[in-house]
Structures are given as C-alpha cells and as structure tokens.
Short mmCIF file of C-alpha atoms in Angstrom, two decimals:
data_model
loop_
_atom_site.label_atom_id
_atom_site.label_comp_id
_atom_site.label_asym_id
_atom_site.label_seq_id
_atom_site.Cartn_x
_atom_site.Cartn_y
_atom_site.Cartn_z
CA MET A 25 -59.82 2.64 -16.56
CA ILE A 26 -57.40 -0.55 -15.21
CA PRO A 27 -57.06 -1.48 -11.64
CA ALA A 28 -53.76 -1.86 -10.29
CA PRO A 29 -53.67 -4.84 -7.66
CA SER A 30 -52.85 -2.55 -5.11
CA GLY A 31 -56.15 -0.63 -5.85
CA LYS A 32 -54.83 1.97 -7.19
CA LYS A 33 -56.02 3.45 -10.87
CA PHE A 34 -54.51 4.75 -14.14
CA ARG A 35 -56.57 5.84 -16.73
CA SER A 36 -54.27 6.19 -19.46
CA LYS A 37 -51.68 4.06 -20.88
CA PRO A 38 -49.51 7.25 -19.97
CA GLN A 39 -49.95 7.65 -16.81
CA LEU A 40 -49.34 3.63 -16.20
CA ALA A 41 -46.68 3.82 -17.86
CA ARG A 42 -44.49 6.85 -16.25
CA TYR A 43 -45.75 4.82 -13.19
CA LEU A 44 -44.18 1.11 -14.05
CA GLY A 45 -41.47 3.18 -15.44
CA ASN A 46 -38.58 1.03 -17.44
CA THR A 47 -40.07 -2.53 -15.14
CA VAL A 48 -42.26 -3.26 -18.43
CA ASP A 49 -42.68 -2.56 -21.67
CA LEU A 50 -46.35 -1.48 -22.32
CA SER A 51 -45.20 -0.74 -25.83
CA SER A 52 -47.76 -4.07 -27.71
CA PHE A 53 -50.50 -3.59 -24.63
CA ASP A 54 -53.46 -2.09 -25.57
CA PHE A 55 -54.79 0.53 -22.54
CA ARG A 56 -58.64 0.14 -24.30
CA THR A 57 -59.11 -4.21 -23.83
CA GLY A 58 -55.37 -4.30 -20.75
CA LYS A 59 -54.40 -7.27 -22.87
CA MET A 60 -51.76 -7.72 -24.56
CA MET A 61 -51.47 -7.82 -28.06
CA PRO A 62 -49.69 -10.72 -30.01
CA SER A 63 -49.74 -9.56 -32.98
CA LYS A 64 -47.96 -5.79 -32.09
CA LEU A 65 -45.49 -8.01 -29.44
CA GLN A 66 -44.70 -10.33 -32.55
CA LYS A 67 -43.36 -7.64 -35.33
CA ASN A 68 -41.79 -4.94 -32.17
CA LYS A 69 -39.72 -8.79 -31.87
CA GLN A 70 -38.69 -8.73 -35.27
CA ARG A 71 -38.53 -4.89 -35.53
CA LEU A 72 -35.87 -5.40 -32.71
CA ARG A 73 -34.20 -7.54 -34.58
CA ASN A 74 -34.00 -6.14 -37.43
CA ASP A 75 -33.14 -2.74 -36.32
CA PRO A 76 -29.32 -2.48 -35.89
CA LEU A 77 -28.73 0.76 -34.42
CA ASN A 78 -31.28 -0.90 -31.96
CA GLN A 79 -28.55 -1.39 -28.69
CA ASN A 80 -27.25 2.46 -29.36
CA LYS A 81 -30.45 3.60 -28.50
CA GLY A 82 -31.58 4.92 -24.96
CA LYS A 83 -35.12 4.20 -22.76
CA PRO A 84 -37.42 6.56 -22.60
CA ASP A 85 -37.07 7.10 -18.75
CA LEU A 86 -40.41 8.21 -18.07
CA ASN A 87 -40.26 8.03 -14.70
CA THR A 88 -39.95 11.30 -12.53
CA THR A 89 -40.17 9.78 -8.99
CA LEU A 90 -37.33 9.41 -7.02
CA PRO A 91 -34.91 6.78 -7.15
CA ILE A 92 -35.31 4.27 -4.35
CA ARG A 93 -34.68 0.57 -3.55
CA GLN A 94 -35.40 -1.98 -6.33
CA THR A 95 -36.97 -4.85 -4.90
CA ALA A 96 -38.62 -7.83 -6.58
CA SER A 97 -42.25 -6.16 -6.33
CA ILE A 98 -43.00 -3.73 -8.40
CA PHE A 99 -44.29 -1.26 -6.25
CA LYS A 100 -42.55 1.35 -3.60
CA GLN A 101 -41.28 -0.66 -0.15
CA PRO A 102 -40.14 1.77 2.39
CA VAL A 103 -36.55 0.44 3.24
CA THR A 104 -35.79 1.56 6.94
CA LYS A 105 -32.06 2.09 8.23
CA VAL A 106 -31.97 -0.03 11.19
CA THR A 107 -29.17 0.87 13.63
CA ASN A 108 -28.33 -1.42 17.25
CA HIS A 109 -26.04 1.66 18.41
CA PRO A 110 -27.20 4.65 16.79
CA SER A 111 -24.81 7.00 18.87
CA ASN A 112 -21.56 5.07 17.82
CA LYS A 113 -19.66 7.18 14.83
CA VAL A 114 -17.36 6.03 12.83
CA LYS A 115 -14.16 7.91 12.43
CA SER A 116 -11.18 7.12 9.62
CA ASP A 117 -7.30 6.87 10.48
CA PRO A 118 -6.61 8.60 6.89
CA GLN A 119 -2.61 7.76 8.37
CA ARG A 120 -3.72 4.08 9.33
CA MET A 121 -6.07 3.06 5.93
CA ASN A 122 -2.88 3.54 3.81
CA GLU A 123 -0.58 1.44 5.52
CA GLN A 124 -0.45 -2.41 4.75
CA PRO A 125 -1.18 -4.06 7.42
CA ARG A 126 1.23 -6.80 8.75
CA GLN A 127 1.00 -9.86 11.21
CA LEU A 128 2.06 -9.09 15.18
CA PHE A 129 5.89 -10.82 15.13
CA TRP A 130 6.94 -10.55 12.29
CA GLU A 131 10.47 -9.41 12.89
CA LYS A 132 10.95 -12.24 13.94
CA ARG A 133 11.26 -14.17 10.20
CA LEU A 134 14.01 -11.49 9.57
CA GLN A 135 16.26 -13.85 12.76
CA GLY A 136 18.99 -15.64 12.34
CA LEU A 137 19.62 -13.78 8.48
CA SER A 138 22.97 -11.42 7.92
CA ALA A 139 24.46 -10.04 5.42
CA SER A 140 27.48 -10.56 3.59
CA ASP A 141 30.29 -7.79 2.08
CA VAL A 142 31.63 -8.92 -1.41
CA THR A 143 33.82 -11.22 -0.44
CA GLU A 144 30.95 -13.48 0.79
CA GLN A 145 31.97 -12.99 4.36
CA ILE A 146 29.29 -11.90 7.00
CA ILE A 147 29.25 -8.32 8.45
CA LYS A 148 29.21 -8.82 11.89
CA THR A 149 26.37 -7.30 12.81
CA MET A 150 26.00 -4.07 14.99
CA GLU A 151 25.90 -3.62 19.02
CA LEU A 152 22.56 -1.52 20.10
CA PRO A 153 22.71 0.54 23.73
CA LYS A 154 22.59 -1.26 26.99
CA GLY A 155 19.01 0.65 27.38
CA LEU A 156 17.17 -0.77 24.59
CA GLN A 157 16.42 -4.52 25.51
CA GLY A 158 13.50 -6.62 23.88
CA VAL A 159 10.37 -7.58 24.63
CA GLY A 160 7.73 -9.75 23.89
CA PRO A 161 7.71 -13.96 23.44
CA GLY A 162 11.01 -15.62 22.75
CA SER A 163 13.55 -11.64 22.15
CA ASN A 164 16.86 -11.90 22.02
CA ASP A 165 18.65 -8.96 20.48
CA GLU A 166 18.48 -10.65 17.24
CA THR A 167 15.42 -10.04 17.13
CA LEU A 168 15.50 -6.73 18.88
CA LEU A 169 18.31 -5.01 15.84
CA SER A 170 16.41 -6.46 12.92
CA ALA A 171 13.21 -4.24 14.65
CA VAL A 172 14.40 -1.05 15.77
CA ALA A 173 16.64 -1.75 11.83
CA SER A 174 12.82 -2.21 9.99
CA ALA A 175 11.41 0.74 12.54
CA LEU A 176 13.83 2.89 11.67
CA HIS A 177 13.64 2.21 6.95
CA THR A 178 9.72 1.79 7.60
CA SER A 179 8.24 4.49 9.44
CA SER A 180 9.06 8.50 9.67
CA ALA A 181 7.41 8.87 13.50
CA PRO A 182 9.56 8.78 16.74
CA ILE A 183 10.34 5.54 18.21
CA THR A 184 9.86 5.43 21.68
CA GLY A 185 9.30 1.46 22.57
CA GLN A 186 5.96 -0.77 24.28
CA VAL A 187 4.92 1.91 27.08
CA SER A 188 3.15 -1.05 28.27
CA SER A 189 6.22 -3.88 29.02
CA ALA A 190 4.73 -5.51 31.50
CA ALA A 191 0.87 -5.99 29.64
CA VAL A 192 2.72 -7.18 26.71
CA GLU A 193 4.61 -9.54 28.09
CA LYS A 194 0.81 -10.47 30.12
CA ASN A 195 -1.07 -10.88 26.61
CA PRO A 196 1.24 -9.27 23.81
CA ALA A 197 -1.71 -10.02 21.35
CA VAL A 198 -3.68 -7.39 22.98
CA TRP A 199 -0.66 -4.87 24.20
CA LEU A 200 1.30 -4.80 22.18
CA ASN A 201 1.18 -1.49 20.42
CA THR A 202 2.37 -2.52 16.41
CA SER A 203 3.67 0.99 15.51
CA GLN A 204 6.37 0.53 17.53
CA PRO A 205 9.08 -1.94 17.76
CA LEU A 206 9.61 -4.71 19.90
CA CYS A 207 11.33 -3.32 22.52
CA LYS A 208 10.80 -1.82 26.11
CA ALA A 209 10.14 1.64 26.69
CA PHE A 210 13.47 4.17 27.16
CA ILE A 211 14.67 7.38 27.61
CA VAL A 212 17.82 9.34 25.18
CA THR A 213 20.35 10.97 27.67
CA ASP A 214 22.32 13.64 27.58
CA GLU A 215 25.32 11.46 27.44
CA ASP A 216 23.77 9.34 25.54
CA ILE A 217 24.10 11.95 22.59
CA ARG A 218 27.38 12.28 23.65
CA LYS A 219 28.29 8.78 23.38
CA GLN A 220 26.76 8.74 19.98
CA GLU A 221 28.78 12.24 18.53
CA GLU A 222 32.24 10.73 20.17
CA ARG A 223 31.22 7.39 17.71
CA VAL A 224 30.49 9.24 14.68
CA GLN A 225 33.85 11.51 15.03
CA GLN A 226 35.76 8.42 15.43
CA VAL A 227 34.26 6.80 12.60
CA ARG A 228 34.34 9.75 10.04
CA LYS A 229 38.49 10.10 11.47
CA LYS A 230 38.99 6.26 10.58
CA LEU A 231 36.75 6.29 6.76
CA GLU A 232 39.03 10.64 6.31
CA GLU A 233 41.77 8.83 7.13
CA ALA A 234 41.03 5.88 4.74
CA LEU A 235 40.17 8.31 2.08
CA MET A 236 43.47 9.21 1.98
CA ALA A 237 45.34 6.14 2.18
CA ASP A 238 43.93 5.73 -0.69
CA ILE A 239 44.67 8.99 -2.89
CA LEU A 240 48.36 8.49 -2.08
CA SER A 241 48.20 4.69 -3.17
CA ARG A 242 46.23 5.91 -5.89
CA ALA A 243 48.87 8.43 -7.21
CA ALA A 244 51.69 6.61 -6.42
CA ASP A 245 50.28 3.92 -8.69
CA THR A 246 50.37 6.71 -11.02
CA GLU A 247 53.56 7.73 -10.57
CA GLU A 248 54.91 4.44 -11.22
CA MET A 249 52.34 3.76 -14.42
CA ASP A 250 54.15 7.35 -15.59
CA ILE A 251 57.70 6.21 -14.86
CA GLU A 252 56.92 2.63 -16.64
CA VAL A 253 56.47 4.55 -19.78
CA ASP A 254 59.56 6.82 -19.79
CA LYS A 255 61.75 4.14 -19.24
CA LYS A 256 59.74 2.56 -22.90
CA GLU A 257 60.29 5.89 -24.64
CA ARG A 258 64.03 6.31 -24.02
CA GLN A 259 64.90 2.50 -24.97
CA ARG A 260 62.65 2.92 -28.41
CA GLU A 261 64.86 6.35 -28.49
CA ASN A 262 68.06 4.44 -28.32
CA GLU A 263 66.79 1.93 -30.25
CA GLN A 264 66.15 4.49 -33.37
CA SER A 265 69.43 5.74 -32.91
CA GLU A 266 70.94 3.58 -33.00
CA LEU A 267 69.37 1.69 -35.84
CA GLU A 268 70.78 5.30 -37.58
CA SER A 269 73.83 5.34 -37.11
#
C-alpha cells in the first residue's frame, strides 16, 4: 500500500496508474518497494530509441475520469467561474461580424480625388439635390458626394442619413452612425421622385440620339467604302480591257 501526499492510499499499481493517468510513466516503477528501478528505466530508454514505430504508437489512456483543467499539480483542483455581471448576456449580430471594421470619417480620404475619361480630361462631378446636406467636422460637397457614392456601392441598406445630426455635430466620435453616410437626415418626396424621372427620361433621350447618330455615321462610312471599292474594280476592268484590245 502506497499513501499519496493528499492522504489517499493505493493498493495496486493499476489503481495508481488510473489515478495519475498519462502524467507519469510507471513502466519502471516497482510498486512493492515504492521506488523507480534504474535498470528497467535504462532498458525502456534503449527500447524506445531502437523502436522505429514508437512514434506512431499511442499511449494507453487509463484515465476514466472526466476531463478537468490541467494545472501544474497532478492532483484534482476545481475551477470556479467568476463573473462580475452574471445578468449580462452576450448577443452576436451576424451582419456586424461580417463587416470589416473601418475608421471614422474614412470617406474624407476620397476628398480631392476625381475621375478622368480616356482623353485624361477630368469628369465634371455630379450635383447632389439641395435636400442633401453634409454633417460632421470639415464637411463639404466633395466629402458628401464621396460618402453617398460609397454608401450606395458598399451597402445594400437604405440610406436615411444621420438621424441625430445635432448630437453628431457636438460629439461625432460618439453619436455617429457608421452604417449611414455623412449627411443629415432627409425625406424623399413625390416631387423629388418626379424630377428624378424627368432627368432619367432626358438622359435616355440624349443616349438614344447619340446611338442613332453613331449608327448613321457608321452606315455612311460603310457606303463610302463600298463606293471606293466599286471605283477600284471598274478601273481594273477598264485597264484589263485596254490591254486585251
């Protein structure tokens, strides 16, 4: 019988092995004397070195107890979970987790940038409706246009603007709604929708006229090429007839 430091007694070597688990190698331990046998320990080391399949062999799992937290001590120690606010619940928003974190006022980095066409001419920026007004420190028309364009391309949510515009002006780092662009809250009326429809119709009409002009110009170019080809063929025929005569 071997007593443990905790006072527990073991009557056999298998019982001791089940208690210790895989933390201690008892293959060279003599249960009768309660000591490690140097001769057996040396033989085990030599056998492990000469056995090429030892790496593929798993250790026997003699521990049948429930898994507990592994600490520096080999004896069981209970773990207690302590929380300062047990009534709080953690809620996860899957849409918020998928979004990549961004800096506040990141749209201002687009300020001063402009697009150009194939001829390297700067494209004139579009004019926003008068109902859209910027909000935040150093807000201007360029920042507002960049913010609205970025929101339209990067988010599928409706654009309503910053609801608490006054609070955003006082402390933007706290009250800014990062899911909305840097503009004040606005309301789209029926008159705005009618004006937008008229603009769309005008742009479509201009596009139709441009396409028709392009089609007519291509047809005229094709007709001129056909006339030139006919002239060259007639000249060749006349030259051949003169040579034959």
